[in-house]
Short mmCIF file of C-alpha atoms in Angstrom, two decimals:
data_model
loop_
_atom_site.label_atom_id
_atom_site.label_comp_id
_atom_site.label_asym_id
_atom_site.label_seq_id
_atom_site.Cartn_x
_atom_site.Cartn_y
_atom_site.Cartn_z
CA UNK X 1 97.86 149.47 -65.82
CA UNK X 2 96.24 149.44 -69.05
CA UNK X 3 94.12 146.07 -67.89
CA UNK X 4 92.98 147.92 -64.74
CA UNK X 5 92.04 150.41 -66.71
CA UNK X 6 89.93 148.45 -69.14
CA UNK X 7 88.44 146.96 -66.05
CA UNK X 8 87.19 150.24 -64.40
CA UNK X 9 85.53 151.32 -68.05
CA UNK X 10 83.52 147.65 -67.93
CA UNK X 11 82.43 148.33 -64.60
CA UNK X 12 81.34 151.45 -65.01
CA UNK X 13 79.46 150.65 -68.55
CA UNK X 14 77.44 147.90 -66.92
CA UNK X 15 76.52 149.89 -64.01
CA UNK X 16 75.45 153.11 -66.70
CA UNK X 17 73.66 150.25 -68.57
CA UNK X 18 71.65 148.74 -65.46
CA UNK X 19 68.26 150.37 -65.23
CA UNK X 20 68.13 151.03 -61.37
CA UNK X 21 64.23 151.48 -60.76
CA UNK X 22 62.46 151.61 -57.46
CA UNK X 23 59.13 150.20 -55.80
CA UNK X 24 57.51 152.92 -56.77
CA UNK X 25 58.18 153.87 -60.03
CA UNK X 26 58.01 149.96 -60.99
CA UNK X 27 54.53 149.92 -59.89
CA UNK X 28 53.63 152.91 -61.57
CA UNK X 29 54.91 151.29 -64.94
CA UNK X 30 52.80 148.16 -64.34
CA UNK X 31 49.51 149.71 -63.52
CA UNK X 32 50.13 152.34 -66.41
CA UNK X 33 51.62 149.47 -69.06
CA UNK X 34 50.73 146.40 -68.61
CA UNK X 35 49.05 144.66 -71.33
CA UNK X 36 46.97 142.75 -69.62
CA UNK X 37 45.72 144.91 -67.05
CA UNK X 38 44.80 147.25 -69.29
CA UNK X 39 42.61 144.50 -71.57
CA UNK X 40 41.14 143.75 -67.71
CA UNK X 41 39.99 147.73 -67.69
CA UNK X 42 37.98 147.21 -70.87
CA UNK X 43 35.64 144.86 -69.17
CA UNK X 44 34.08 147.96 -67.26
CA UNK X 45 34.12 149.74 -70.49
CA UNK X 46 32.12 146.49 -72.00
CA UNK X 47 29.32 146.20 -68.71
CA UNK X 48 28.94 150.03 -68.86
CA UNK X 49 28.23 149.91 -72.99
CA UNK X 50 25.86 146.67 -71.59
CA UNK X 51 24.01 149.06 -69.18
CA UNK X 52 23.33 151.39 -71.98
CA UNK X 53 22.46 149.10 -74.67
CA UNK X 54 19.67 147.36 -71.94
CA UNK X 55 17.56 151.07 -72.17
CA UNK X 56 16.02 150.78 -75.78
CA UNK X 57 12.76 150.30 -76.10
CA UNK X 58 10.73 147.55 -78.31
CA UNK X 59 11.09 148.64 -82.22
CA UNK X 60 7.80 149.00 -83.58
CA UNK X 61 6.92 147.17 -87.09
CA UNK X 62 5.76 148.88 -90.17
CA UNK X 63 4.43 146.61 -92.92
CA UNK X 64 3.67 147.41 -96.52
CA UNK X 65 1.00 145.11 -98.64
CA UNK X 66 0.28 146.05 -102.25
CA UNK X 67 -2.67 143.48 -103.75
CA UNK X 68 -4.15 143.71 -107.48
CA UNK X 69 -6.44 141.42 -109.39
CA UNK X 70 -4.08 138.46 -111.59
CA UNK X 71 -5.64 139.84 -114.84
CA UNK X 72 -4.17 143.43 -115.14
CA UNK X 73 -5.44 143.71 -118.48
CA UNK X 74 -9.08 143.71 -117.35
CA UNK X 75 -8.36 146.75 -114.86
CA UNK X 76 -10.31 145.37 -111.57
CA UNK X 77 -8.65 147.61 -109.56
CA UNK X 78 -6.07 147.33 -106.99
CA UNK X 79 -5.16 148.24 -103.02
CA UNK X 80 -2.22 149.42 -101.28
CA UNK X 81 -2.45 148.57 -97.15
CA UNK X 82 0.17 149.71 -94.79
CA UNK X 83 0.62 149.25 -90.80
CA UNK X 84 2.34 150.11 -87.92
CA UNK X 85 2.39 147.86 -84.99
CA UNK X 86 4.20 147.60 -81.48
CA UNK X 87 4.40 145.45 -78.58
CA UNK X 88 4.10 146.54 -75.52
CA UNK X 89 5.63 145.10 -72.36
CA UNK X 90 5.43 145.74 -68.18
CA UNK X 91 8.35 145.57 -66.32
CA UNK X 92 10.63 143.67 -69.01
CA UNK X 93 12.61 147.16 -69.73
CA UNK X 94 13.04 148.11 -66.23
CA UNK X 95 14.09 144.51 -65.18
CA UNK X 96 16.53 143.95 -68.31
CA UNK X 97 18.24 147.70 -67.09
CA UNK X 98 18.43 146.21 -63.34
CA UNK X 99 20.10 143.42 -64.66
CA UNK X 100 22.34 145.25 -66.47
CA UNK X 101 23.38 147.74 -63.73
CA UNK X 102 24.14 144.15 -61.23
CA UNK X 103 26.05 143.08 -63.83
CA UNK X 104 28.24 145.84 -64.37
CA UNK X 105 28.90 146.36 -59.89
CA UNK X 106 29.88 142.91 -60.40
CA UNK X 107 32.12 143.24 -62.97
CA UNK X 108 33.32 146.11 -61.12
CA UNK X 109 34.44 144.13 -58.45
CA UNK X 110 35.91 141.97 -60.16
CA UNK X 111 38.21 144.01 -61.79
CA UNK X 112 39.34 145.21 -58.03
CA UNK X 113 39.83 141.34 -57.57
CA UNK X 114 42.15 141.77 -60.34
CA UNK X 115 43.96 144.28 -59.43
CA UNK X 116 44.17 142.89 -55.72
CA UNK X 117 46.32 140.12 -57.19
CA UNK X 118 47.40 141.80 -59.89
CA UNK X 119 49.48 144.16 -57.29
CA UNK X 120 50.05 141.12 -54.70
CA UNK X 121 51.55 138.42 -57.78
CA UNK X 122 53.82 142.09 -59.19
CA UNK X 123 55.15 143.06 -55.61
CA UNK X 124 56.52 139.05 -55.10
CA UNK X 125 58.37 139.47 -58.34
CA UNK X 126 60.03 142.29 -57.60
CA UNK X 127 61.00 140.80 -53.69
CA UNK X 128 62.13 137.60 -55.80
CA UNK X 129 64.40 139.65 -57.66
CA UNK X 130 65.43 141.95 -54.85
CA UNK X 131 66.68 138.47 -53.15
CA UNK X 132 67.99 137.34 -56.77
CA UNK X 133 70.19 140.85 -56.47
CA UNK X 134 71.13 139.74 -52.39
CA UNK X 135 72.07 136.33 -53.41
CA UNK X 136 74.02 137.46 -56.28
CA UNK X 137 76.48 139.21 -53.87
CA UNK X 138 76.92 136.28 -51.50
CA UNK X 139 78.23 134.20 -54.72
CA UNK X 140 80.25 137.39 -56.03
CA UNK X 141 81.72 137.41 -52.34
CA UNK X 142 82.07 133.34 -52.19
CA UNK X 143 83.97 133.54 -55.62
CA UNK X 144 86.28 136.80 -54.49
CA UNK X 145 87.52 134.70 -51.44
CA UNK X 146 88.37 131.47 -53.15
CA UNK X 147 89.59 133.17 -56.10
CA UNK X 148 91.86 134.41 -53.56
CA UNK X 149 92.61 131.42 -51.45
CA UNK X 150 93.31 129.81 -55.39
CA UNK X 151 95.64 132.13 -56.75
CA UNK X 152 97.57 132.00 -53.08
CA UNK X 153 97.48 128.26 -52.96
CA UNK X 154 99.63 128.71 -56.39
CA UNK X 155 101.99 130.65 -55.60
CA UNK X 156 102.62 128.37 -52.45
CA UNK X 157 102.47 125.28 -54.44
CA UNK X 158 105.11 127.25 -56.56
CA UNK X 159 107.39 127.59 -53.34
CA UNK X 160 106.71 123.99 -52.05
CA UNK X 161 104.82 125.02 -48.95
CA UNK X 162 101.45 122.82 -49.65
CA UNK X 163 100.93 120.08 -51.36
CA UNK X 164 99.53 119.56 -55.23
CA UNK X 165 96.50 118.48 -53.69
CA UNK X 166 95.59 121.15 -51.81
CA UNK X 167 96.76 123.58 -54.44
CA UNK X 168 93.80 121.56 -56.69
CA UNK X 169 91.05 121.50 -54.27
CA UNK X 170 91.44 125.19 -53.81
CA UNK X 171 91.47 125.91 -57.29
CA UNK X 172 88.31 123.45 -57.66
CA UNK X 173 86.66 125.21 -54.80
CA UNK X 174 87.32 128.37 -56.65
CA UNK X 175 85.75 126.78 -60.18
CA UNK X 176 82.88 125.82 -58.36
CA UNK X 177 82.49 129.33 -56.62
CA UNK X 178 82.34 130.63 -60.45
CA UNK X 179 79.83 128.60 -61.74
CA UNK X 180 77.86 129.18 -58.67
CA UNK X 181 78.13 133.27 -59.08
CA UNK X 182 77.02 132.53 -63.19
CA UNK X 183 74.06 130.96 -61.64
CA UNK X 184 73.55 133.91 -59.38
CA UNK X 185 73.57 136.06 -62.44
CA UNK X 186 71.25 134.34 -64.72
CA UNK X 187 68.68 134.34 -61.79
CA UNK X 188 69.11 138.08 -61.34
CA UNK X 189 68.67 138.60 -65.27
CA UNK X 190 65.75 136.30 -65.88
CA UNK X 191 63.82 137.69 -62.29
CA UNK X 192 64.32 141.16 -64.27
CA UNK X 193 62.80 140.43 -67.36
CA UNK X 194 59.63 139.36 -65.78
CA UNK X 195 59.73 142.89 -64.17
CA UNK X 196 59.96 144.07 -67.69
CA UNK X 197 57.01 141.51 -68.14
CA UNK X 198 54.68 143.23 -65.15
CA UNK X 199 55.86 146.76 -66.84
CA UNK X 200 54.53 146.31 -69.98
CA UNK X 201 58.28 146.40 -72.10
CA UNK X 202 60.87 144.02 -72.28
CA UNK X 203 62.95 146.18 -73.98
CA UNK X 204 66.50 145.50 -72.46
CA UNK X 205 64.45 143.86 -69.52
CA UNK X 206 67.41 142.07 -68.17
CA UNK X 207 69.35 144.89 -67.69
CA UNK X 208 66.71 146.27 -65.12
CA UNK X 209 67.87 146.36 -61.34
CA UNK X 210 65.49 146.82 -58.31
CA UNK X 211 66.22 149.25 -55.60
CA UNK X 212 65.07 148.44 -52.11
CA UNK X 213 65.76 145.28 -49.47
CA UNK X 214 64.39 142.73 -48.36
CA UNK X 215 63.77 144.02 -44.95
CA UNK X 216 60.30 144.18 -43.51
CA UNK X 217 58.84 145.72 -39.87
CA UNK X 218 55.01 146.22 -40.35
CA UNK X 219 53.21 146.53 -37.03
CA UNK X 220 50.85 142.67 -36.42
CA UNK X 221 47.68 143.36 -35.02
CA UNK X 222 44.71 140.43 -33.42
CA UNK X 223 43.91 138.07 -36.56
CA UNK X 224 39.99 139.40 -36.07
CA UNK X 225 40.98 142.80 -37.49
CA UNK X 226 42.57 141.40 -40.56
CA UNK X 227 39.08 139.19 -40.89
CA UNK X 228 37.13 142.81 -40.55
CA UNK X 229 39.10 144.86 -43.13
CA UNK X 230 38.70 141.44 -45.35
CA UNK X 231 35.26 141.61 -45.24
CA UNK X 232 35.17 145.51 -46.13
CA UNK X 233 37.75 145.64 -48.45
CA UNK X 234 37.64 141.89 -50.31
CA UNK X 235 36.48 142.29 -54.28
CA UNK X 236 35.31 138.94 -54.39
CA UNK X 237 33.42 138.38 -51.56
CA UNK X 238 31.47 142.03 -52.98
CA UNK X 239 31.66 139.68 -56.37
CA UNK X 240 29.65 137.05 -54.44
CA UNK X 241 27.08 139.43 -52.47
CA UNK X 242 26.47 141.08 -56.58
CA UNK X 243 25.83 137.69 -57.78
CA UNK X 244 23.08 137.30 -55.38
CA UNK X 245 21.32 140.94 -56.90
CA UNK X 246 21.66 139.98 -60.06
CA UNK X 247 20.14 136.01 -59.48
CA UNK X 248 17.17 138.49 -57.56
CA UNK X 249 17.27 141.02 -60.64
CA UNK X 250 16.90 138.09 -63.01
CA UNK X 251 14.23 136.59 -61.33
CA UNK X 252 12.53 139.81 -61.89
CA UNK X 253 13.11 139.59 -65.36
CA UNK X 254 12.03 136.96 -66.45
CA UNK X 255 8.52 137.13 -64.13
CA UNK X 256 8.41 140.37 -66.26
CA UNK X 257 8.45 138.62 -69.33
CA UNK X 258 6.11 136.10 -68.50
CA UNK X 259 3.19 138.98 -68.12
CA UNK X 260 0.71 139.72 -70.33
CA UNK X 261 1.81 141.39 -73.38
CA UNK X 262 -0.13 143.80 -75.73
CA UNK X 263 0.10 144.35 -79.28
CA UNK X 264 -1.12 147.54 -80.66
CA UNK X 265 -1.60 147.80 -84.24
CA UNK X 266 -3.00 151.05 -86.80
CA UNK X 267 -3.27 150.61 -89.95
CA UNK X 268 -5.26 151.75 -93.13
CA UNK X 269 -5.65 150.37 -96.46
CA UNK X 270 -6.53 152.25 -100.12
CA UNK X 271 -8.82 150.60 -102.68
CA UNK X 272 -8.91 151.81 -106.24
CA UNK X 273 -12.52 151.10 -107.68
CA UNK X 274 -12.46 148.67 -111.11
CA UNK X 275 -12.02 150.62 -114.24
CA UNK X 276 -12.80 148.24 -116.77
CA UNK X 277 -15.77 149.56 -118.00
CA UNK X 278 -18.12 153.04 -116.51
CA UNK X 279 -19.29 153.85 -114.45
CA UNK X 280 -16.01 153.35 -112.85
CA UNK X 281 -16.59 151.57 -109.30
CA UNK X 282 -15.60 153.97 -106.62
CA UNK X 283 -12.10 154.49 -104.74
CA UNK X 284 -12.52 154.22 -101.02
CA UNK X 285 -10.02 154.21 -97.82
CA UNK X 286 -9.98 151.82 -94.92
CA UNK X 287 -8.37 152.75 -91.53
CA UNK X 288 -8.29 150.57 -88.92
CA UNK X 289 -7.16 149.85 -85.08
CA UNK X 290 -6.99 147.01 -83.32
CA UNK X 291 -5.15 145.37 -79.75
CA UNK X 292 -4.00 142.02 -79.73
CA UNK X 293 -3.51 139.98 -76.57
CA UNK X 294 -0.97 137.06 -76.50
CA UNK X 295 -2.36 133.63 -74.63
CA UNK X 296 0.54 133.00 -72.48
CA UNK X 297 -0.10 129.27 -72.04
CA UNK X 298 3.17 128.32 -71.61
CA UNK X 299 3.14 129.89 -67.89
CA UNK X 300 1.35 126.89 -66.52
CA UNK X 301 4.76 125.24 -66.58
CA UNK X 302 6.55 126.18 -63.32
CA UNK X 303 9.63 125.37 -64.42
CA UNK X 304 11.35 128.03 -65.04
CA UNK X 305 9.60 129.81 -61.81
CA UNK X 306 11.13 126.87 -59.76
CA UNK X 307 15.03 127.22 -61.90
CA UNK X 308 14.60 131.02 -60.78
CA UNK X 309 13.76 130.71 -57.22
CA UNK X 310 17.01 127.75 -57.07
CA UNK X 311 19.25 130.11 -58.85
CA UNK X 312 18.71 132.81 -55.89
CA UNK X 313 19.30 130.26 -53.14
CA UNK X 314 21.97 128.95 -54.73
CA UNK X 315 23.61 132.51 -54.95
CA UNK X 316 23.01 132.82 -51.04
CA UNK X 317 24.37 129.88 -50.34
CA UNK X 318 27.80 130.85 -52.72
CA UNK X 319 27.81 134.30 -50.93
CA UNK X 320 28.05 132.62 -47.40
CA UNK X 321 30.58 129.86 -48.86
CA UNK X 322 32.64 132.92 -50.18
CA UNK X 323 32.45 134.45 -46.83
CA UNK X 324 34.10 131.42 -44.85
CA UNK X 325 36.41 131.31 -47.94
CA UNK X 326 37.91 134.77 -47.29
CA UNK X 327 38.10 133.88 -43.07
CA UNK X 328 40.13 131.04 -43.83
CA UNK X 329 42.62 132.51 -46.20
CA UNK X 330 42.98 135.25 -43.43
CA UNK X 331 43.84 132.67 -40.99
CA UNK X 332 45.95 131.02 -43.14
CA UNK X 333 47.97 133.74 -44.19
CA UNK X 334 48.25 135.32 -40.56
CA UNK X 335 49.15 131.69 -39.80
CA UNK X 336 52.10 131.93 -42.32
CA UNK X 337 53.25 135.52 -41.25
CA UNK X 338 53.66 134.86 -37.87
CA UNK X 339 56.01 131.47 -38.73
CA UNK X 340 57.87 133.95 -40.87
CA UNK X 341 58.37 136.72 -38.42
CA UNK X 342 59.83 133.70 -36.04
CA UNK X 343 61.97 132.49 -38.41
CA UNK X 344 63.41 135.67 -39.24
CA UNK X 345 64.51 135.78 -35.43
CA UNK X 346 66.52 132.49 -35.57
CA UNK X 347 68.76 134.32 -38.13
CA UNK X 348 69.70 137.55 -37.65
CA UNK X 349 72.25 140.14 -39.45
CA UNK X 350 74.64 140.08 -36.70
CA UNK X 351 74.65 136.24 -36.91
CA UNK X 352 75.79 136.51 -40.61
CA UNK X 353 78.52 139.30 -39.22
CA UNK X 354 80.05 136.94 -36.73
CA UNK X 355 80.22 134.55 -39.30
CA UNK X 356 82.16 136.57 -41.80
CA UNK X 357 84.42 137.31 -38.90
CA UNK X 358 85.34 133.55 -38.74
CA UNK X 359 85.67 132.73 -41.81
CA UNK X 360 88.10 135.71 -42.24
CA UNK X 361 90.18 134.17 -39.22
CA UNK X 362 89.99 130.62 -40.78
CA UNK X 363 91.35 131.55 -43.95
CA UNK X 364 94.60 133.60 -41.87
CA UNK X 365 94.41 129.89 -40.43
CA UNK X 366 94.63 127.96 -43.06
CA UNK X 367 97.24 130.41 -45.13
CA UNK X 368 99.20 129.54 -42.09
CA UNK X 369 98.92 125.88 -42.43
CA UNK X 370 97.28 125.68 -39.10
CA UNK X 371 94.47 123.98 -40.72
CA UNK X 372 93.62 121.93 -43.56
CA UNK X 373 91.81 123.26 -46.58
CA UNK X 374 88.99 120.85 -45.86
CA UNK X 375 88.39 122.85 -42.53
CA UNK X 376 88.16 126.07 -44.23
CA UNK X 377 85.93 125.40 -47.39
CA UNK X 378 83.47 123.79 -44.80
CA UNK X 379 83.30 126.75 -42.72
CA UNK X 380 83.30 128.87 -45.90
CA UNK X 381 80.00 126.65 -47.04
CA UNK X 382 78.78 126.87 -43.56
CA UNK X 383 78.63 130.99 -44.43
CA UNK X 384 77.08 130.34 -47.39
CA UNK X 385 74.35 128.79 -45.94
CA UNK X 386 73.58 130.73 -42.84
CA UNK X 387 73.56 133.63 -45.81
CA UNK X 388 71.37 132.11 -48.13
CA UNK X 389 68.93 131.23 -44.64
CA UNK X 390 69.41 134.80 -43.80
CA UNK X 391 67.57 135.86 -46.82
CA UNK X 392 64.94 133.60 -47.79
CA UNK X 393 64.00 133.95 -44.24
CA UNK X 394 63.87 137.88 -45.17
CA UNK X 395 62.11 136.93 -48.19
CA UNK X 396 59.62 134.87 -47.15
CA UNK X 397 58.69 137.20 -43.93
CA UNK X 398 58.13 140.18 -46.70
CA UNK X 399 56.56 137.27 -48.97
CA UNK X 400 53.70 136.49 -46.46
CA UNK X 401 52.79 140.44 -46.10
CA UNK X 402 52.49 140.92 -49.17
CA UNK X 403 50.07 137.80 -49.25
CA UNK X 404 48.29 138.63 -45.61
CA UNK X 405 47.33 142.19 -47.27
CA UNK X 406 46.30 139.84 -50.26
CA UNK X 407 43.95 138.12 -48.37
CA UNK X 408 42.61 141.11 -46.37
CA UNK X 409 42.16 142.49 -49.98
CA UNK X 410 44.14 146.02 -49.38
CA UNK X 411 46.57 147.04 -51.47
CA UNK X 412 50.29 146.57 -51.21
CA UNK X 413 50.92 149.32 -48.70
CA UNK X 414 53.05 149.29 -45.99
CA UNK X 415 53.37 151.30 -42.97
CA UNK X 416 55.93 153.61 -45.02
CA UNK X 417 56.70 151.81 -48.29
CA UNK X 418 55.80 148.51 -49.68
CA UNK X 419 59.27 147.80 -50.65
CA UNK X 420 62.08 149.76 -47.53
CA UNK X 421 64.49 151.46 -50.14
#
């Protein structure tokens, strides 16, 4: 009594201990917490702080000049000269802001590139664990039964009715079945700490258990509208298209700095007559103005004309690359969802029920002595495989929607929910 007892209060402490989370609430925690997607959100902070820096305007110069005679003793007089000058430029501010303002849409995007994988790469790790959890209960299950067929085989051996043999394979089988169901829980353990990972705390990580299956029936519509809502909705190929404004801005820019520039200068300078002897010579005050016009020389090279025009077409050309790029992961992944969907029909639920069923009547068989234990642990393993087919076929149909809305670049949203709880 009192170990049943201490069994029910070790239960029930792991179970209070588990952190049972859902779909939902883990993917609230990872776009709210995680470390890295929250350094990614900076970047717009960065190209928006770009934007603003690219308004100024050219600082203008002031410039102080004092100038006296080398012999102060002889009193010769002396002059003080200050200016103010600025350059002025066409079309450089204006083009340096429209650069800017590409670059920040573009980083834009690519932050929603992020987050498109970002989601896509955090939903598979919580199905991985979710079939972690599944397979975890197949090797609980396998170890229950042969524990069984183990500690019956003993008491048989006990009474003479098998053989030591038989009694030893069982209890083998059983071992085995142990190690198997240890296995089972380290993978549930370490596919919950990187859930701890995607949520930003790994703060008794391992102890976190997903709540959902692994169960999946999303309506499949003709490839071509997967390839239309890709082209709307896909970050990058937006990524690609803002590459090509700001190669076009650029150009702009820099034809903007190869204008004419003017340089406007104002200035006036004091003289203080010689007082060496009188009459004194006279104090007077010069002001002056002037405008001076670089000699952009350099613009006969064509050069950098030429690398400017290049750099546009070679945008284009990377915009219409990314464009067959997106197509063909569409196709790819609808490719890979449809396999899925067919192999989920080769094994089905009621397969894996009919199974149990004769393994249950194998074991009655084999306790029996109708059969040898060689004929029941192969059956048994039999189960164990048409189980673990069961649900990596589950897992990899749910696997390749998650990565078909991946490549249509919408988020992780199902019909209902992403994950069916």
């Amino acid at each position: 009594m009192k170990n049943i007892l201490t069994a029910i209060l070790a239960i029930a402490a792991t179970v209070a201990q588990a952190q049972q989370i859902s779909y939902g609430e883990y993917m609230e925690k990872v776009l709210t917490n995680n470390i890295a997607l929250t350094a990614q959100r900076l970047n717009i902070e960065i190209a928006t702080a770009n934007v603003k820096a690219s308004k100024i305007h050219n600082n203008p110069t002031l410039g102080i000049t004092y100038s006296s005679n080398e012999n102060w003793d002889k009193k010769l007089g002396y002059a003080i000269e200050g200016e103010l000058s600025r350059t002025f430029t066409f079309g450089v501010r204006s083009g340096r802001i429209a650069v800017a303002k590409q670059e920040q849409r573009e980083t834009t995007a690519l932050f929603e590139e992020y987050m498109r994988n970002f989601r896509a790469d955090a939903t598979i790790a919580y199905l991985e664990h979710l079939k972690a959890i599944a397979k975890q209960q197949i090797a609980a299950d396998d170890e229950k039964d042969l524990s069984g067929v183990a500690h019956n085989d003993s008491v048989r051996y006990a009474k003479g009715d098998i053989a030591k043999a038989d009694w030893l394979d069982s209890r083998m089988a059983a071992g085995l079945a142990r190690n198997n169901r240890l296995a089972a829980d380290a993978a549930v353990r370490s596919t919950a700490i990187r859930l701890g990972y995607y949520m930003g705390n790994l703060d008794n990580a391992e102890e976190i258990r997903g709540a959902g299956t692994l169960e999946t029936e999303e309506p499949l519509y003709p490839v071509d509208t997967y390839i239309e809502r890709a082209t709307a909705n896909r970050a990058d190929l937006q990524a690609a298209l803002c590459r090509v404004d700001i190669a076009e801005a650029a150009r702009k820019f820099n034809a903007a700095q190869r204008r004419t520039d003017i340089d406007i200068k104002v200035g006036a300078t004091y003289n203080r007559g010689a007082r060496a002897e009188e009459p004194f010579d006279p104090s007077f005050t010069t002001v002056k103005a002037g405008i001076a016009v670089p000699l952009k020389l350099s613009n006969l090279n064509k050069g950098a004309r030429t690398a400017d025009r290049l750099r546009v077409q070679q945008a284009l050309q990377e915009a219409e690359n990314a464009t067959l790029v997106v197509q063909s992961e569409v196709k790819e992944a609808y490719n890979e969802y449809l396999y899925a969907i067919m192999q989920t029909k080769t094994f089905t639920q009621q397969m894996v029920k009919e199974m149990s069923e004769i393994v249950a009547n194998k074991r009655k068989a084999y306790e029996m002595g109708e059969i040898s234990f060689l004929d029941y642990i192969s059956i048994e393993r039999r189960q164990n495989e048409m189980s673990d087919s069961y649900i990596e076929s589950l897992f990899n149909k749910a696997v390749s929607w998650v990565e078909l809305q991946r490549a249509t670049g919408c988020g992780m949203e199902f019909s209902t929910k992403p994950i069916n709880e």
